[in-house]
Every structure is written in C-alpha cells, then in structure tokens.
Amino acid sequence: MKTGKALGILALVALLSAGCAPGSPPGTGSPGTASSMPMGTSSPMSSPGMMEGSGPAAAAAVITISDFAFQTPASVPAGATVTVTNKDTVEHTVTADTGSAFNVEVKANGGTATFTAPSKAGSYPFHCSIHPQMLGTLTVK
Ligand SMILES: [Cu+2]
C-alpha cells in the first residue's frame, strides 16, 4: 500500500482543482449596477390629473413592461391617457398591430411614455416593434 503516494496525488488534485476554480467571487451583482435613474420621479398615480384638463380622473391606465413582457390593465377607458413604464434595460415600443391607433417608444431603465387610448371600444392587439415576440392586447371600454 503506497498510501503516501496516494495522499500526495489527492493533495495535488485538490490543489489543482482549487487553483483552476473559476475565480468568480460570490455576489457578482454589485449593488452599484443599478443605473442612477431615480425611481420616484415618474409616478402618475399621485398626480391629480391637472394636466388632463377634461373629464373626470379615470382609473390609472398603466402598461408596465418588465422582463420583455407587457403587463396591461384589464381595460382602459376610451380616450384615456395610457402611461407606459419600461422597467427593462432595453428600449421597447408599444405599437398597435393594425392601423396607427398608438405607437410609442419607451426608453429603458424606468422610462415612461404616454399615448391616448383609442376612442372606440374594442380589443387592440399590440407588440414591440423592436422585439416582435412581445405581444399584448389593450382592451378599451
Ligand atoms: Cu421590446
């Protein structure tokens, strides 16, 4: 039994594997990666709709884009101002599939854009013109 040699090999293997381990320290996502974009500046909910001018304040019509997906409200009132917030790190668009009912670009990292919902009730499928696999439907009542 050449235990000593076996132990030596084991030690060598251990050394090698330790040395070859990818040197990625834990926590690669440093807390500083978030952009300096402040989150609190774009909150349409708290504004009493003074800029709208006409009509009663409707329920918040907000589309949120997150992780390459649209999060749409169950419905929006006809003619409502729809606010789009993009939480992704790339730009997206909200583009009606047919016609030109709406088409807005939404900047990355918390960018917002608004458009006016169609004045006619119905379902309006839309997509992102940059990422055609991103699909959504805006229901107008
Ligand atoms: Cu997109």
Short mmCIF file of C-alpha atoms and ligand atoms in Angstrom, two decimals:
data_model
loop_
_atom_site.label_atom_id
_atom_site.label_comp_id
_atom_site.label_asym_id
_atom_site.label_seq_id
_atom_site.Cartn_x
_atom_site.Cartn_y
_atom_site.Cartn_z
CA MET A 1 0.00 0.00 0.00
CA LYS A 2 1.63 3.20 -1.03
CA THR A 3 -0.62 5.38 0.97
CA GLY A 4 1.79 8.23 0.99
CA LYS A 5 1.83 8.49 -2.76
CA ALA A 6 -1.92 8.23 -2.98
CA LEU A 7 -2.28 11.01 -0.49
CA GLY A 8 0.16 13.07 -2.45
CA ILE A 9 -1.85 12.64 -5.62
CA LEU A 10 -5.00 13.53 -3.78
CA ALA A 11 -3.38 16.64 -2.45
CA LEU A 12 -2.16 17.52 -5.89
CA VAL A 13 -5.62 17.06 -7.37
CA ALA A 14 -7.08 19.16 -4.63
CA LEU A 15 -4.53 21.85 -5.28
CA LEU A 16 -5.17 21.75 -8.99
CA SER A 17 -8.90 21.90 -8.68
CA ALA A 18 -8.62 24.71 -6.19
CA GLY A 19 -6.30 26.56 -8.47
CA CYS A 20 -8.48 26.02 -11.51
CA ALA A 21 -11.70 27.03 -9.88
CA PRO A 22 -13.14 29.97 -11.74
CA GLY A 23 -12.25 32.91 -9.69
CA SER A 24 -15.65 34.46 -9.55
CA PRO A 25 -16.25 35.74 -6.08
CA PRO A 26 -19.72 35.42 -4.71
CA GLY A 27 -22.05 38.27 -5.29
CA THR A 28 -21.08 39.26 -8.81
CA GLY A 29 -24.01 41.59 -8.94
CA SER A 30 -22.69 44.50 -7.03
CA PRO A 31 -25.30 46.81 -5.62
CA GLY A 32 -23.93 49.58 -7.72
CA THR A 33 -25.12 48.16 -11.03
CA ALA A 34 -28.46 49.88 -10.94
CA SER A 35 -28.48 52.96 -13.01
CA SER A 36 -28.68 56.26 -11.33
CA MET A 37 -32.17 56.78 -12.67
CA PRO A 38 -34.32 57.81 -9.76
CA MET A 39 -37.42 55.73 -9.36
CA GLY A 40 -39.65 58.26 -7.76
CA THR A 41 -39.89 60.82 -10.49
CA SER A 42 -42.43 59.06 -12.66
CA SER A 43 -45.44 58.34 -10.59
CA PRO A 44 -48.56 59.32 -12.48
CA MET A 45 -50.73 57.87 -9.75
CA SER A 46 -50.13 60.71 -7.36
CA SER A 47 -50.85 63.49 -9.80
CA PRO A 48 -54.44 64.62 -9.63
CA GLY A 49 -54.70 64.80 -13.38
CA MET A 50 -54.41 68.53 -13.57
CA MET A 51 -52.78 68.29 -16.95
CA GLU A 52 -55.57 66.29 -18.48
CA GLY A 53 -57.90 69.22 -18.43
CA SER A 54 -61.04 67.44 -19.42
CA GLY A 55 -63.08 64.66 -17.97
CA PRO A 56 -63.03 63.01 -14.60
CA ALA A 57 -59.85 61.38 -13.43
CA ALA A 58 -60.01 57.85 -14.71
CA ALA A 59 -58.51 54.86 -13.03
CA ALA A 60 -54.84 54.61 -13.71
CA ALA A 61 -54.29 53.31 -17.19
CA VAL A 62 -50.80 51.94 -16.94
CA ILE A 63 -48.90 49.43 -19.00
CA THR A 64 -45.75 48.16 -17.37
CA ILE A 65 -43.03 46.49 -19.38
CA SER A 66 -40.90 44.13 -17.36
CA ASP A 67 -38.70 41.25 -18.40
CA PHE A 68 -39.71 41.57 -22.04
CA ALA A 69 -43.40 41.28 -21.28
CA PHE A 70 -46.29 43.69 -21.22
CA GLN A 71 -48.41 43.98 -18.11
CA THR A 72 -51.64 45.51 -19.22
CA PRO A 73 -54.64 46.59 -17.18
CA ALA A 74 -57.85 44.64 -17.59
CA SER A 75 -59.20 47.51 -19.58
CA VAL A 76 -58.77 51.22 -20.07
CA PRO A 77 -61.43 53.83 -20.74
CA ALA A 78 -61.82 55.01 -24.29
CA GLY A 79 -59.68 58.01 -24.91
CA ALA A 80 -57.79 57.60 -21.66
CA THR A 81 -54.20 58.61 -21.35
CA VAL A 82 -52.23 55.41 -21.03
CA THR A 83 -48.89 55.61 -19.32
CA VAL A 84 -46.25 53.05 -20.22
CA THR A 85 -43.37 52.34 -17.89
CA ASN A 86 -40.39 50.33 -19.05
CA LYS A 87 -38.51 48.55 -16.30
CA ASP A 88 -36.21 46.70 -18.65
CA THR A 89 -32.70 47.74 -19.53
CA VAL A 90 -33.53 48.00 -23.21
CA GLU A 91 -35.90 50.23 -25.08
CA HIS A 92 -39.29 48.94 -26.12
CA THR A 93 -42.24 50.20 -28.06
CA VAL A 94 -45.96 49.83 -27.68
CA THR A 95 -47.18 49.55 -31.24
CA ALA A 96 -50.66 48.69 -32.36
CA ASP A 97 -50.70 45.65 -34.62
CA THR A 98 -53.01 47.24 -37.12
CA GLY A 99 -53.59 50.78 -38.11
CA SER A 100 -51.97 53.57 -36.20
CA ALA A 101 -54.07 53.51 -33.06
CA PHE A 102 -50.93 54.02 -30.98
CA ASN A 103 -47.22 53.67 -31.29
CA VAL A 104 -44.85 54.93 -28.64
CA GLU A 105 -41.24 54.32 -27.77
CA VAL A 106 -40.41 53.74 -24.14
CA LYS A 107 -36.87 54.33 -23.02
CA ALA A 108 -35.07 51.79 -20.91
CA ASN A 109 -34.45 51.83 -17.18
CA GLY A 110 -37.71 53.24 -15.97
CA GLY A 111 -38.51 55.36 -18.96
CA THR A 112 -42.12 56.33 -19.46
CA ALA A 113 -44.28 57.33 -22.36
CA THR A 114 -47.92 58.09 -22.78
CA PHE A 115 -50.42 57.67 -25.54
CA THR A 116 -54.10 58.21 -25.92
CA ALA A 117 -56.22 55.10 -25.93
CA PRO A 118 -58.47 54.66 -28.93
CA SER A 119 -61.82 56.38 -28.62
CA LYS A 120 -63.63 53.31 -29.83
CA ALA A 121 -64.16 50.33 -27.55
CA GLY A 122 -62.55 47.11 -28.58
CA SER A 123 -59.50 44.94 -28.27
CA TYR A 124 -56.34 46.34 -29.72
CA PRO A 125 -53.51 43.85 -30.05
CA PHE A 126 -50.09 45.41 -29.93
CA HIS A 127 -46.46 44.44 -29.99
CA CYS A 128 -42.99 45.80 -29.53
CA SER A 129 -41.53 46.74 -32.86
CA ILE A 130 -38.04 46.03 -31.58
CA HIS A 131 -38.91 42.62 -30.15
CA PRO A 132 -41.77 41.24 -32.25
CA GLN A 133 -42.23 38.34 -29.86
CA MET A 134 -43.50 40.76 -27.26
CA LEU A 135 -47.26 40.82 -27.58
CA GLY A 136 -50.08 42.38 -25.65
CA THR A 137 -53.65 43.44 -26.00
CA LEU A 138 -55.16 46.71 -24.95
CA THR A 139 -58.84 46.40 -24.11
CA VAL A 140 -60.74 49.65 -24.45
CA LYS A 141 -64.14 50.08 -22.88
CU CU B 1 -39.12 45.42 -26.93
#
